[in-house]
């Protein structure tokens, strides 16, 4: 079976775009992955088949409302991780 969550590449794209501007106490790979996971969990998944998925994802890149929604979820996820970082840099 070949399906994937179409939101995943969209969130990844937005996160990569905003990561350098995001206000985080730590910007290691793990914190970034935590933000990615939390944001994805808070966004309703949209599963598509691999065959039709790419066209769907490309169309969504140009949907401003979708992008705004994703950025809001990333901001919320960032806040959670910033308050409770799980990575080694914060384990004392
Ligand atoms: Zn970190």
Tab-separated table of N, CA and C and ligand atoms in Angstrom:
chain	number	residue	atom	x	y	z
A	1	UNK	N	0.845	-1.204	0.000
A	1	UNK	CA	0.000	0.000	0.000
A	1	UNK	C	0.873	1.242	0.000
A	2	UNK	N	0.483	2.178	-0.807
A	2	UNK	CA	1.321	3.362	-0.941
A	2	UNK	C	0.511	4.626	-0.689
A	3	UNK	N	0.411	4.986	0.562
A	3	UNK	CA	-0.247	6.250	0.893
A	3	UNK	C	0.673	7.063	1.792
A	4	UNK	N	0.460	8.351	1.798
A	4	UNK	CA	1.193	9.188	2.747
A	4	UNK	C	0.316	10.368	3.150
A	5	UNK	N	0.677	10.970	4.276
A	5	UNK	CA	-0.054	12.131	4.774
A	5	UNK	C	0.411	13.356	3.989
A	6	UNK	N	-0.478	13.904	3.181
A	6	UNK	CA	-0.116	15.037	2.320
A	6	UNK	C	0.272	16.273	3.126
A	7	UNK	N	-0.138	16.317	4.393
A	7	UNK	CA	0.216	17.470	5.210
A	7	UNK	C	1.695	17.455	5.586
A	8	UNK	N	2.280	16.262	5.603
A	8	UNK	CA	3.660	16.140	6.073
A	8	UNK	C	4.661	16.972	5.258
A	9	UNK	N	4.676	16.820	3.929
A	9	UNK	CA	5.628	17.658	3.172
A	9	UNK	C	5.305	19.149	3.256
A	10	UNK	N	4.017	19.480	3.439
A	10	UNK	CA	3.633	20.893	3.541
A	10	UNK	C	4.146	21.502	4.844
A	11	UNK	N	3.987	20.739	5.939
A	11	UNK	CA	4.460	21.223	7.238
A	11	UNK	C	5.986	21.296	7.242
A	12	UNK	N	6.629	20.285	6.646
A	12	UNK	CA	8.090	20.269	6.579
A	12	UNK	C	8.602	21.495	5.818
A	13	UNK	N	7.956	21.796	4.714
A	13	UNK	CA	8.340	22.946	3.894
A	13	UNK	C	8.202	24.253	4.682
A	14	UNK	N	7.049	24.403	5.350
A	14	UNK	CA	6.799	25.630	6.121
A	14	UNK	C	7.775	25.733	7.290
A	15	UNK	N	8.025	24.607	7.950
A	15	UNK	CA	8.932	24.618	9.100
A	15	UNK	C	10.346	25.010	8.658
A	16	UNK	N	10.801	24.451	7.550
A	16	UNK	CA	12.133	24.803	7.037
A	16	UNK	C	12.214	26.282	6.691
A	17	UNK	N	11.111	26.800	6.170
A	17	UNK	CA	11.084	28.202	5.763
A	17	UNK	C	11.166	29.128	6.970
A	18	UNK	N	10.475	28.773	8.066
A	18	UNK	CA	10.375	29.679	9.207
A	18	UNK	C	11.364	29.392	10.324
A	19	UNK	N	12.005	28.236	10.267
A	19	UNK	CA	12.834	27.787	11.393
A	19	UNK	C	13.876	28.820	11.810
A	20	UNK	N	14.530	29.460	10.848
A	20	UNK	CA	15.594	30.408	11.192
A	20	UNK	C	15.042	31.658	11.884
A	21	UNK	N	13.760	31.954	11.676
A	21	UNK	CA	13.159	33.146	12.288
A	21	UNK	C	12.410	32.829	13.581
A	22	UNK	N	12.249	31.530	13.848
A	22	UNK	CA	11.454	31.128	15.006
A	22	UNK	C	12.221	31.384	16.295
A	23	UNK	N	11.490	31.846	17.316
A	23	UNK	CA	12.096	32.145	18.606
A	23	UNK	C	12.108	30.897	19.483
A	24	UNK	N	13.274	30.213	19.506
A	24	UNK	CA	13.416	28.982	20.280
A	24	UNK	C	14.688	29.049	21.105
A	25	UNK	N	14.648	28.534	22.354
A	25	UNK	CA	15.867	28.510	23.170
A	25	UNK	C	16.894	27.533	22.605
A	26	UNK	N	16.452	26.584	21.845
A	26	UNK	CA	17.350	25.581	21.270
A	26	UNK	C	16.869	25.259	19.862
A	27	UNK	N	17.807	25.189	18.947
A	27	UNK	CA	17.423	24.914	17.565
A	27	UNK	C	18.104	23.660	17.040
A	28	UNK	N	18.283	22.694	17.928
A	28	UNK	CA	18.912	21.449	17.479
A	28	UNK	C	17.918	20.630	16.649
A	29	UNK	N	18.447	19.588	16.037
A	29	UNK	CA	17.632	18.762	15.156
A	29	UNK	C	16.478	18.109	15.919
A	30	UNK	N	16.745	17.702	17.169
A	30	UNK	CA	15.684	17.031	17.918
A	30	UNK	C	14.536	17.983	18.238
A	31	UNK	N	14.867	19.195	18.624
A	31	UNK	CA	13.807	20.167	18.925
A	31	UNK	C	12.995	20.459	17.666
A	32	UNK	N	13.683	20.546	16.548
A	32	UNK	CA	12.992	20.784	15.285
A	32	UNK	C	12.044	19.625	14.971
A	33	UNK	N	12.535	18.394	15.186
A	33	UNK	CA	11.689	17.223	14.952
A	33	UNK	C	10.504	17.191	15.906
A	34	UNK	N	10.723	17.626	17.151
A	34	UNK	CA	9.621	17.672	18.120
A	34	UNK	C	8.555	18.661	17.663
A	35	UNK	N	8.985	19.818	17.202
A	35	UNK	CA	8.036	20.814	16.688
A	35	UNK	C	7.283	20.224	15.494
A	36	UNK	N	8.023	19.557	14.623
A	36	UNK	CA	7.435	18.941	13.434
A	36	UNK	C	6.361	17.930	13.836
A	37	UNK	N	6.692	17.063	14.795
A	37	UNK	CA	5.755	16.018	15.230
A	37	UNK	C	4.514	16.615	15.889
A	38	UNK	N	4.721	17.587	16.777
A	38	UNK	CA	3.579	18.182	17.486
A	38	UNK	C	2.676	18.931	16.504
A	39	UNK	N	3.282	19.654	15.593
A	39	UNK	CA	2.495	20.384	14.597
A	39	UNK	C	1.682	19.414	13.741
A	40	UNK	N	2.332	18.331	13.310
A	40	UNK	CA	1.635	17.346	12.481
A	40	UNK	C	0.479	16.689	13.243
A	41	UNK	N	0.696	16.406	14.521
A	41	UNK	CA	-0.360	15.788	15.320
A	41	UNK	C	-1.553	16.712	15.505
A	42	UNK	N	-1.316	18.000	15.455
A	42	UNK	CA	-2.404	18.944	15.692
A	42	UNK	C	-3.144	19.314	14.405
A	43	UNK	N	-2.628	18.850	13.289
A	43	UNK	CA	-3.254	19.135	12.001
A	43	UNK	C	-3.949	17.869	11.491
A	44	UNK	N	-5.177	17.989	11.087
A	44	UNK	CA	-5.901	16.836	10.558
A	44	UNK	C	-5.134	16.249	9.381
A	45	UNK	N	-4.774	14.963	9.472
A	45	UNK	CA	-4.023	14.369	8.361
A	45	UNK	C	-4.887	14.244	7.105
A	46	UNK	N	-4.239	14.311	5.987
A	46	UNK	CA	-4.936	14.160	4.710
A	46	UNK	C	-4.192	13.089	3.936
A	47	UNK	N	-4.660	11.853	4.071
A	47	UNK	CA	-3.955	10.757	3.411
A	47	UNK	C	-4.335	10.671	1.945
A	48	UNK	N	-3.318	10.548	1.144
A	48	UNK	CA	-3.520	10.441	-0.296
A	48	UNK	C	-2.661	9.284	-0.817
A	49	UNK	N	-3.070	8.739	-1.935
A	49	UNK	CA	-2.254	7.705	-2.547
A	49	UNK	C	-1.047	8.361	-3.204
A	50	UNK	N	0.016	7.614	-3.297
A	50	UNK	CA	1.236	8.168	-3.875
A	50	UNK	C	0.991	8.683	-5.295
A	51	UNK	N	0.133	7.977	-6.045
A	51	UNK	CA	-0.100	8.356	-7.436
A	51	UNK	C	-0.768	9.724	-7.568
A	52	UNK	N	-1.799	9.961	-6.737
A	52	UNK	CA	-2.531	11.221	-6.833
A	52	UNK	C	-1.993	12.280	-5.878
A	53	UNK	N	-1.169	11.840	-4.948
A	53	UNK	CA	-0.743	12.710	-3.863
A	53	UNK	C	0.070	13.916	-4.275
A	54	UNK	N	0.983	13.727	-5.215
A	54	UNK	CA	1.889	14.817	-5.564
A	54	UNK	C	1.118	16.016	-6.124
A	55	UNK	N	0.142	15.735	-6.981
A	55	UNK	CA	-0.671	16.819	-7.548
A	55	UNK	C	-1.443	17.537	-6.446
A	56	UNK	N	-1.961	16.751	-5.507
A	56	UNK	CA	-2.715	17.336	-4.402
A	56	UNK	C	-1.828	18.253	-3.562
A	57	UNK	N	-0.642	17.739	-3.234
A	57	UNK	CA	0.283	18.521	-2.410
A	57	UNK	C	0.672	19.807	-3.114
A	58	UNK	N	0.965	19.706	-4.398
A	58	UNK	CA	1.368	20.906	-5.156
A	58	UNK	C	0.267	21.949	-5.156
A	59	UNK	N	-0.983	21.504	-5.307
A	59	UNK	CA	-2.116	22.431	-5.295
A	59	UNK	C	-2.212	23.132	-3.946
A	60	UNK	N	-1.958	22.379	-2.862
A	60	UNK	CA	-2.084	22.953	-1.522
A	60	UNK	C	-1.023	24.002	-1.230
A	61	UNK	N	0.135	23.893	-1.881
A	61	UNK	CA	1.187	24.884	-1.662
A	61	UNK	C	0.712	26.282	-2.012
A	62	UNK	N	-0.269	26.361	-2.892
A	62	UNK	CA	-0.716	27.674	-3.348
A	62	UNK	C	-1.993	28.119	-2.643
A	63	UNK	N	-2.424	27.329	-1.665
A	63	UNK	CA	-3.614	27.673	-0.900
A	63	UNK	C	-3.187	28.499	0.322
A	64	UNK	N	-3.490	29.797	0.292
A	64	UNK	CA	-3.029	30.704	1.353
A	64	UNK	C	-3.608	30.340	2.715
A	65	UNK	N	-4.889	29.955	2.734
A	65	UNK	CA	-5.541	29.605	3.988
A	65	UNK	C	-4.861	28.394	4.633
A	66	UNK	N	-4.553	27.423	3.803
A	66	UNK	CA	-3.863	26.218	4.262
A	66	UNK	C	-2.511	26.569	4.870
A	67	UNK	N	-1.782	27.438	4.194
A	67	UNK	CA	-0.456	27.830	4.656
A	67	UNK	C	-0.548	28.568	5.987
A	68	UNK	N	-1.523	29.483	6.080
A	68	UNK	CA	-1.711	30.225	7.328
A	68	UNK	C	-2.003	29.270	8.469
A	69	UNK	N	-2.873	28.324	8.231
A	69	UNK	CA	-3.224	27.323	9.237
A	69	UNK	C	-1.988	26.547	9.693
A	70	UNK	N	-1.174	26.144	8.754
A	70	UNK	CA	0.039	25.389	9.083
A	70	UNK	C	0.997	26.234	9.917
A	71	UNK	N	1.148	27.488	9.542
A	71	UNK	CA	2.072	28.367	10.273
A	71	UNK	C	1.595	28.580	11.708
A	72	UNK	N	0.280	28.707	11.890
A	72	UNK	CA	-0.286	28.848	13.242
A	72	UNK	C	0.030	27.609	14.076
A	73	UNK	N	-0.160	26.428	13.482
A	73	UNK	CA	0.104	25.183	14.207
A	73	UNK	C	1.584	25.038	14.544
A	74	UNK	N	2.437	25.483	13.638
A	74	UNK	CA	3.878	25.434	13.909
A	74	UNK	C	4.219	26.366	15.071
A	75	UNK	N	3.599	27.533	15.093
A	75	UNK	CA	3.856	28.493	16.175
A	75	UNK	C	3.433	27.903	17.519
A	76	UNK	N	2.272	27.237	17.547
A	76	UNK	CA	1.787	26.616	18.783
A	76	UNK	C	2.724	25.499	19.230
A	77	UNK	N	3.162	24.692	18.279
A	77	UNK	CA	4.069	23.580	18.583
A	77	UNK	C	5.410	24.114	19.090
A	78	UNK	N	5.878	25.196	18.491
A	78	UNK	CA	7.141	25.812	18.898
A	78	UNK	C	7.074	26.258	20.353
A	79	UNK	N	5.940	26.844	20.717
A	79	UNK	CA	5.750	27.327	22.083
A	79	UNK	C	5.846	26.163	23.075
A	80	UNK	N	5.200	25.056	22.742
A	80	UNK	CA	5.221	23.882	23.627
A	80	UNK	C	6.638	23.352	23.805
A	81	UNK	N	7.368	23.223	22.704
A	81	UNK	CA	8.722	22.675	22.781
A	81	UNK	C	9.649	23.664	23.493
A	82	UNK	N	9.450	24.953	23.248
A	82	UNK	CA	10.292	25.972	23.885
A	82	UNK	C	10.112	25.953	25.397
A	83	UNK	N	8.893	25.674	25.865
A	83	UNK	CA	8.616	25.633	27.306
A	83	UNK	C	9.156	24.365	27.949
A	84	UNK	N	9.122	23.271	27.196
A	84	UNK	CA	9.602	21.990	27.733
A	84	UNK	C	10.481	21.274	26.718
A	85	UNK	N	11.694	21.767	26.516
A	85	UNK	CA	12.575	21.094	25.538
A	85	UNK	C	12.937	19.695	26.032
A	86	UNK	N	12.906	18.731	25.127
A	86	UNK	CA	13.172	17.335	25.493
A	86	UNK	C	14.587	16.900	25.145
A	87	UNK	N	15.345	17.762	24.540
A	87	UNK	CA	16.639	17.325	24.017
A	87	UNK	C	17.746	17.349	25.067
A	88	UNK	N	18.890	16.783	24.724
A	88	UNK	CA	20.018	16.626	25.648
A	88	UNK	C	20.543	17.960	26.147
A	89	UNK	N	20.403	19.014	25.374
A	89	UNK	CA	20.893	20.327	25.778
A	89	UNK	C	20.210	20.835	27.034
A	90	UNK	N	19.033	20.255	27.353
A	90	UNK	CA	18.270	20.732	28.503
A	90	UNK	C	18.143	19.696	29.610
A	91	UNK	N	18.810	18.539	29.446
A	91	UNK	CA	18.782	17.528	30.497
A	91	UNK	C	19.936	17.783	31.450
A	92	UNK	N	19.619	18.154	32.664
A	92	UNK	CA	20.677	18.462	33.621
A	92	UNK	C	20.732	17.419	34.708
B	1	LIG	ZN1	17.267	21.070	21.382
